[in-house]
Short mmCIF file of C-alpha atoms in Angstrom, two decimals:
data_model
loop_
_atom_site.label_atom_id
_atom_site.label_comp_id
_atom_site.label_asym_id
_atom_site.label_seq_id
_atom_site.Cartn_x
_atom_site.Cartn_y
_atom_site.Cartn_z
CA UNK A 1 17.75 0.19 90.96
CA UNK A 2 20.54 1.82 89.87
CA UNK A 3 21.89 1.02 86.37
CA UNK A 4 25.13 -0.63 86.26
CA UNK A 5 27.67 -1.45 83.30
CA UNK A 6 27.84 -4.36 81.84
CA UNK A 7 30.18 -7.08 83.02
CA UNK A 8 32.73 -7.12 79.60
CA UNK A 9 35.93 -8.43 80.39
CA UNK A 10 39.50 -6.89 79.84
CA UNK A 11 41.64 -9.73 79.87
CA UNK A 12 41.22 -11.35 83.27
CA UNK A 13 39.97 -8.13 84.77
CA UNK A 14 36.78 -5.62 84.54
CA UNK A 15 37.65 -2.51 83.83
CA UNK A 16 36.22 0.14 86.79
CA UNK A 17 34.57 3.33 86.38
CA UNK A 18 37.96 5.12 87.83
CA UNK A 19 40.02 3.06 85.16
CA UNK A 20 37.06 2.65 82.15
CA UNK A 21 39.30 2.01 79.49
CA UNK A 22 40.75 -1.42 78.07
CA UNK A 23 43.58 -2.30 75.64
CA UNK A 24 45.27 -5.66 75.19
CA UNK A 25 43.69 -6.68 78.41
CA UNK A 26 44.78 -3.47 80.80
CA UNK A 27 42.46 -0.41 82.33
CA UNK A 28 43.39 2.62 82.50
CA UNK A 29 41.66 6.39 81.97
CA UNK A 30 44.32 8.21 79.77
CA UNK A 31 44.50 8.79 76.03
CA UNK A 32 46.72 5.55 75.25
CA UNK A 33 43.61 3.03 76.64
CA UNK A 34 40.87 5.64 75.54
CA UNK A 35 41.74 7.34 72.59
CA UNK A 36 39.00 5.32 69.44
CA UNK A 37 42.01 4.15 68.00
CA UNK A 38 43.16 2.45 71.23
CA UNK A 39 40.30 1.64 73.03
CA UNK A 40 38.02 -1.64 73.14
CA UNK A 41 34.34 -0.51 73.74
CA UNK A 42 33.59 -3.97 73.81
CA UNK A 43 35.53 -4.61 76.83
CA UNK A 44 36.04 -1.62 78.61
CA UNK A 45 33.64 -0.69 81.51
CA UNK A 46 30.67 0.48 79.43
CA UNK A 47 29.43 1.09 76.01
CA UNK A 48 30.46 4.98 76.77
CA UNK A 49 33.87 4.59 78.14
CA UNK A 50 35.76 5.30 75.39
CA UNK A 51 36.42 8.85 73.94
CA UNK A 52 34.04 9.88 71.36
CA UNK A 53 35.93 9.53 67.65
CA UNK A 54 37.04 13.28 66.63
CA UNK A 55 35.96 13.90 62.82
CA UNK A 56 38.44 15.23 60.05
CA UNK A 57 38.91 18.89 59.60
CA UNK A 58 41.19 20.30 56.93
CA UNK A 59 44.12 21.44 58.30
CA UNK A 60 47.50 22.24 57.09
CA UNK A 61 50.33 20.57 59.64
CA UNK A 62 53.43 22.44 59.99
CA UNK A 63 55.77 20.10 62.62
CA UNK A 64 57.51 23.08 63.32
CA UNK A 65 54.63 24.84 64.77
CA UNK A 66 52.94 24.60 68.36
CA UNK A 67 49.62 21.99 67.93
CA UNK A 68 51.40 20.11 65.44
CA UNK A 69 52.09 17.39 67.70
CA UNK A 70 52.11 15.93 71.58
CA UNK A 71 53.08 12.77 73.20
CA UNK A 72 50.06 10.48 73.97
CA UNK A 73 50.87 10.59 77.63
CA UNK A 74 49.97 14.25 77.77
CA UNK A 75 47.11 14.28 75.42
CA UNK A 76 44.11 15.01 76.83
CA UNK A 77 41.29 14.09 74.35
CA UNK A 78 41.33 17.99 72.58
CA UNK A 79 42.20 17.30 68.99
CA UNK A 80 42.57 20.97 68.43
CA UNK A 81 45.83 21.20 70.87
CA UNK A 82 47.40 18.12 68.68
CA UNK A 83 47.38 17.01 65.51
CA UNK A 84 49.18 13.88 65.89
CA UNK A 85 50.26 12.08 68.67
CA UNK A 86 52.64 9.32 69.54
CA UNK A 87 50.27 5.86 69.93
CA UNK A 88 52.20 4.09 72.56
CA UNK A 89 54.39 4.13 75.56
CA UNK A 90 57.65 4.34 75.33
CA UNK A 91 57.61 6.67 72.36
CA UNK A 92 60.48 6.80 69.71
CA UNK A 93 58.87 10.30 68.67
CA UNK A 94 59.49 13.51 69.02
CA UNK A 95 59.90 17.37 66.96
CA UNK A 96 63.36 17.96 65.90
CA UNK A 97 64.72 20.75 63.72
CA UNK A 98 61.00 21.37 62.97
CA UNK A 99 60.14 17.81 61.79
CA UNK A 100 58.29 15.22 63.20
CA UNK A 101 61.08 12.72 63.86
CA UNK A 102 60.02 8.60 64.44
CA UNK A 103 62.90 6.68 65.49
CA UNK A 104 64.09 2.81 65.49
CA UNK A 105 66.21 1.77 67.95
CA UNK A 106 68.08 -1.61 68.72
CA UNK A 107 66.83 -3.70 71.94
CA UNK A 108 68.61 -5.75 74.06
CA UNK A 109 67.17 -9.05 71.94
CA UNK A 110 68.72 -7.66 69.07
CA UNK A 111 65.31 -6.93 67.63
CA UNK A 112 64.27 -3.18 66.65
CA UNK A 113 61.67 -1.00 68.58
CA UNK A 114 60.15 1.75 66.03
CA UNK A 115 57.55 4.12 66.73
CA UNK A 116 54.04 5.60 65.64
CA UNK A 117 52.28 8.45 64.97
CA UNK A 118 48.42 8.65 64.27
CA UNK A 119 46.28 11.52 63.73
CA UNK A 120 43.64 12.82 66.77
CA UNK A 121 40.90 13.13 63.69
CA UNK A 122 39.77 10.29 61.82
CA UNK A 123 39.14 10.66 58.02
CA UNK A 124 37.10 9.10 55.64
CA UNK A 125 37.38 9.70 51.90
CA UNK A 126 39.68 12.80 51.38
CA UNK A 127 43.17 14.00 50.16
CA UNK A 128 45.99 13.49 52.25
CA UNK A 129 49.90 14.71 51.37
CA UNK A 130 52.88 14.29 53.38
CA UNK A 131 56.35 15.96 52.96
CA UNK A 132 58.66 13.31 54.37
CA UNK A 133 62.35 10.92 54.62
CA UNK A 134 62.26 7.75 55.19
CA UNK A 135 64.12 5.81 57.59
CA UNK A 136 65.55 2.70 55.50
CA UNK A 137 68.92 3.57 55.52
CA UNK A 138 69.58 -0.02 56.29
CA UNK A 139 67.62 -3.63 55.43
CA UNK A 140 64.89 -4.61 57.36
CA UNK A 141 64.38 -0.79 58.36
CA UNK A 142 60.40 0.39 57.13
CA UNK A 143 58.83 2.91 57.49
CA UNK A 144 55.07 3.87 56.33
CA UNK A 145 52.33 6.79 55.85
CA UNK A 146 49.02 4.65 56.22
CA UNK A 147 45.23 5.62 56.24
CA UNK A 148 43.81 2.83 58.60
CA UNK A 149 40.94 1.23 60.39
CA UNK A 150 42.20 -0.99 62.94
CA UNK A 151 38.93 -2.29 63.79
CA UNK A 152 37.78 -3.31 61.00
CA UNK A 153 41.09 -3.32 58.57
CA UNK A 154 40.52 -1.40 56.12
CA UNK A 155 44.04 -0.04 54.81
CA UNK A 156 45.70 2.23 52.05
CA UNK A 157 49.49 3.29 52.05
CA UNK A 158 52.86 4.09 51.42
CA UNK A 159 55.37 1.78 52.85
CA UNK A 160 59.54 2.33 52.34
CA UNK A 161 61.82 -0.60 52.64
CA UNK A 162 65.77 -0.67 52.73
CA UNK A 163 66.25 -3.25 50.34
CA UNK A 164 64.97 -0.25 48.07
CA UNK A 165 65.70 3.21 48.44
CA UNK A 166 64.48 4.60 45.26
CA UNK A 167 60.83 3.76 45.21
CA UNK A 168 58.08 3.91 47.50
CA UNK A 169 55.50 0.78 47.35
CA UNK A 170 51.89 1.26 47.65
CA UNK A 171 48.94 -1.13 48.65
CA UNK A 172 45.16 -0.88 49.95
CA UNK A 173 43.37 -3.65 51.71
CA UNK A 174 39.89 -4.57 52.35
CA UNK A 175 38.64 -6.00 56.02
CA UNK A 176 42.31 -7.53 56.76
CA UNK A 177 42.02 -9.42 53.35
CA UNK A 178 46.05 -9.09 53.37
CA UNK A 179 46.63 -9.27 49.29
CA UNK A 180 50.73 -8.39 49.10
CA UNK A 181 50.08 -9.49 44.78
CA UNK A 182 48.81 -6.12 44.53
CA UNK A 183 51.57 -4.02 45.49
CA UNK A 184 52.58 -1.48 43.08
CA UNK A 185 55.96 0.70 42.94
CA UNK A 186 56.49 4.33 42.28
CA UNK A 187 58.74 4.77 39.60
CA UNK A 188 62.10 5.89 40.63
CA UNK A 189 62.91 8.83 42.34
CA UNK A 190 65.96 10.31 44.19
CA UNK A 191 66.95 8.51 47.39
CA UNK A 192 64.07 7.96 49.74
CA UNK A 193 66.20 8.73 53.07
CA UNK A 194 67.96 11.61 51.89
CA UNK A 195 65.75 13.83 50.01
CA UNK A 196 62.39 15.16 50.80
CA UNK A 197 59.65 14.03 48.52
CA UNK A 198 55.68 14.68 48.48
CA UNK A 199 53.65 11.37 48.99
CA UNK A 200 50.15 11.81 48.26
CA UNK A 201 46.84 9.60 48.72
CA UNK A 202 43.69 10.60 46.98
CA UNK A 203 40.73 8.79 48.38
CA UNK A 204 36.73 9.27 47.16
CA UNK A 205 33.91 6.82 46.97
CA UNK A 206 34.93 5.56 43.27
CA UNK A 207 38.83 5.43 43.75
CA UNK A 208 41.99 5.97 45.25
CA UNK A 209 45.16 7.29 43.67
CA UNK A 210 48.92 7.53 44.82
CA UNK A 211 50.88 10.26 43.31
CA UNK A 212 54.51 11.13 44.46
CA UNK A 213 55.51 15.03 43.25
CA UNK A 214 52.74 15.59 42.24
CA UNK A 215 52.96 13.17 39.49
CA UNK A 216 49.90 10.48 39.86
CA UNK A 217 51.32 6.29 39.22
CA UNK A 218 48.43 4.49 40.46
CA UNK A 219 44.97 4.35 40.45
CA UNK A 220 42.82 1.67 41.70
CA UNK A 221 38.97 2.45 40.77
CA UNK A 222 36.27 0.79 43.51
CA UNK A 223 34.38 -0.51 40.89
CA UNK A 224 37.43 -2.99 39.97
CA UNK A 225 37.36 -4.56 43.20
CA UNK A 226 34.13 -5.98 42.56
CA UNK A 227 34.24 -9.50 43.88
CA UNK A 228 31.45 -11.68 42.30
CA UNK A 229 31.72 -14.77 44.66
CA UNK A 230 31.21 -12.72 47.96
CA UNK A 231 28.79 -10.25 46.29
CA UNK A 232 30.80 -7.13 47.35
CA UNK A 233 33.26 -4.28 46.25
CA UNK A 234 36.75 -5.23 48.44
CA UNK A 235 36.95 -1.17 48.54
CA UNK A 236 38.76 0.31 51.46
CA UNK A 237 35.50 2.79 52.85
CA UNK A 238 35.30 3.17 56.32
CA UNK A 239 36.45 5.98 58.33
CA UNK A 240 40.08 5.68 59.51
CA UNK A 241 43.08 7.74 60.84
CA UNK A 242 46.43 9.15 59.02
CA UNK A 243 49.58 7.35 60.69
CA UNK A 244 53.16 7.42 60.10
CA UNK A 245 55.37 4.73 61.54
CA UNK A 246 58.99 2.90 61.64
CA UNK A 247 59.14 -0.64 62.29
CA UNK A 248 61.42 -3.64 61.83
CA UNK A 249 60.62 -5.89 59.64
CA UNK A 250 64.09 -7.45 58.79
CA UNK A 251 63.35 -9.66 62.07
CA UNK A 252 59.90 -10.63 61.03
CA UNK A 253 58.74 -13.29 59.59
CA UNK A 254 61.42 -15.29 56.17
CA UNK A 255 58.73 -13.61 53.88
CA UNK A 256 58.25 -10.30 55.64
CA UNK A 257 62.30 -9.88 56.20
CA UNK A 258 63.01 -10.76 52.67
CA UNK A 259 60.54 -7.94 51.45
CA UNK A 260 62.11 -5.45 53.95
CA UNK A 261 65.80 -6.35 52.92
CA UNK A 262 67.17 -8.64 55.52
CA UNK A 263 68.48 -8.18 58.86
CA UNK A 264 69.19 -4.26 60.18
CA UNK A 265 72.54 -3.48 59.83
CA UNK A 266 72.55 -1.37 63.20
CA UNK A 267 76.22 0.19 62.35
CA UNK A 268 73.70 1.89 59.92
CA UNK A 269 72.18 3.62 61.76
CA UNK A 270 70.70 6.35 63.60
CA UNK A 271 67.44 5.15 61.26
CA UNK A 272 65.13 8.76 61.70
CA UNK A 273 62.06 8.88 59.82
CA UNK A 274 61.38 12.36 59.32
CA UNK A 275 58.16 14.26 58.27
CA UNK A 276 58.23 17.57 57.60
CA UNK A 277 54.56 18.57 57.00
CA UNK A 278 51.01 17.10 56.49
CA UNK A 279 48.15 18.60 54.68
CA UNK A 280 44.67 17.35 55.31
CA UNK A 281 41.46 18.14 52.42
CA UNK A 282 38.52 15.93 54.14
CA UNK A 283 36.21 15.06 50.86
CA UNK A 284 33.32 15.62 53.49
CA UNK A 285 33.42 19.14 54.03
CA UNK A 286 33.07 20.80 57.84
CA UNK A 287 33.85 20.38 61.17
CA UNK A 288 32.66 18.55 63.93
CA UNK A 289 29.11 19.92 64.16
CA UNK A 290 28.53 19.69 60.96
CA UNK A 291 29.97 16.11 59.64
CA UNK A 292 27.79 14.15 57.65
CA UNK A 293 28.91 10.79 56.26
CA UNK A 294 28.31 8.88 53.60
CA UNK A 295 24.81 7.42 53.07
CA UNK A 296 24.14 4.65 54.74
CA UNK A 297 26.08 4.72 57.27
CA UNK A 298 27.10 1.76 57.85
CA UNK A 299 29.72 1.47 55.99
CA UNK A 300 28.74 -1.62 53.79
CA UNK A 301 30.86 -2.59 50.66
CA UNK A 302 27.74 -5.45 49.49
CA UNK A 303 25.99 -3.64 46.02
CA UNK A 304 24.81 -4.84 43.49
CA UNK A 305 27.16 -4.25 40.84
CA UNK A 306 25.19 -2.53 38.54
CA UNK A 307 24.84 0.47 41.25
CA UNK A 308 27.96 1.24 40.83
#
């Protein structure tokens, strides 16, 4: 007999072996529905079906230069002809003036549509540093550098709001455990969306640390996220990809639109997130045939404290 895939469901449909990928209940074959970052391998039309997860590499990104970046519609699965690309359809990104420009623009509802970049390599544990404007030229405007696991929701980052132009906040989350108490701000700086500024994320097994030119202001060390009731360290570990985005949050949620400054004062506007460069140092050192990852594999925060 021949061997067939397995009957997972994408929304109301099965995905086919002409259309293997599924996202948010749709098949289709391209990089938007099969890139890891997309892609539902639970769903889609067999274990296989999505693209295999490209590993981190350290690479210096110059937006001005060819590679640096493509739109996910012409992407083709070859991390080594893009950087970055665009994570959705339409796309509010694109290279001008040598940058990597993410725009937000007003819909007919009223309501903003931003844009966002991701990387075509995933990372786990390594330095990261990005040369970048914001976008908050307005309330409600934000725009973020994240390292990210979707899947499972593992999170640390940079976010910019327009209520503040001075500062950049910073945050890290465990599994989707969505703790806003621990937010901590850069001390000032010169303004956010006018002057170029170095944001930098230091990530290894025992801690993370957010430094903005060059000058360190947080560091959160994995062995104080210990969490005696659930046996585990809430420690940000598994591997993830480098994203840059602009949203609007001013039409979120009361809580979420008082944290980003209100409602977007469009006449503001244009509100261009701009990144001029990325450098990449992966803390596991190599390339694709050669990646090892941590031990054990599997990614598991539960220890026993006194391993740590």
């Amino acid at each position: 007999l021949l061997q067939t895939a397995s009957a997972a469901k994408c929304g109301n449909q099965d995905c086919s072996k002409d259309a293997p990928c599924c996202v948010k209940g749709y098949c289709n074959a391209n990089a938007m529905y099969c890139m890891p970052f997309n892609c539902e391998a639970q769903n889609s039309y067999s274990s296989g079906s999505c693209w295999d997860t490209a590993h981190c590499v350290k690479e210096s990104v110059n937006f001005g230069s060819s590679g640096a970046f493509a739109q996910i519609a012409d992407y083709k699965g070859d991390p080594s002809t893009a950087a970055f690309v665009s994570q959705f359809e339409p796309s509010n990104a694109k290279i001008s003036g040598g940058e990597l420009q993410l725009e937000l623009v007003k819909q007919s509802d009223g309501k903003g549509f931003g844009a966002t970049v991701i990387n075509t390599r995933a990372i786990q544990y390594g330095t990261v540093t990005a040369v970048m404007r914001s976008g908050c030229t307005s309330g409600g405007v934000v725009s973020s550098f994240i390292i990210r696991n979707d899947a499972i929701g593992d999170e640390i980052d940079f976010e910019f709001v327009g209520a503040d132009k001075a500062t950049v906040q910073s945050n890290y989350y465990w599994q989707n455990h969505l703790d806003y108490t621990k937010m901590v701000k850069s001390p000032a700086m010169s303004d956010t969306t006018q002057n170029d500024h170095s944001y930098q994320i230091q990530w290894t097994p025992d801690q993370i640390v957010w430094s903005v030119d060059g000058n360190a202001f947080r560091t959160v060390k994995r062995s104080d996220t210990w969490d005696s009731a659930s046996n585990t360290f809430k420690y940000p570990e598994s591997e993830s990809y480098i994203s840059f985005s602009t949203w609007d949050g001013g039409s979120g949620a009361q809580g979420t639109s008082e944290w980003a400054g209100g409602a977007i004062q469009w006449g503001q506007g244009p509100f261009l997130t701009n990144v001029k460069s990325v450098t990449i140092d992966c803390y596991y050192k190599g390339n694709d045939t050669t990646y090892t990852p941590p031990g054990g594999s599997d990614d598991s925060s539960s220890s026993s404290k006194d391993d740590d």
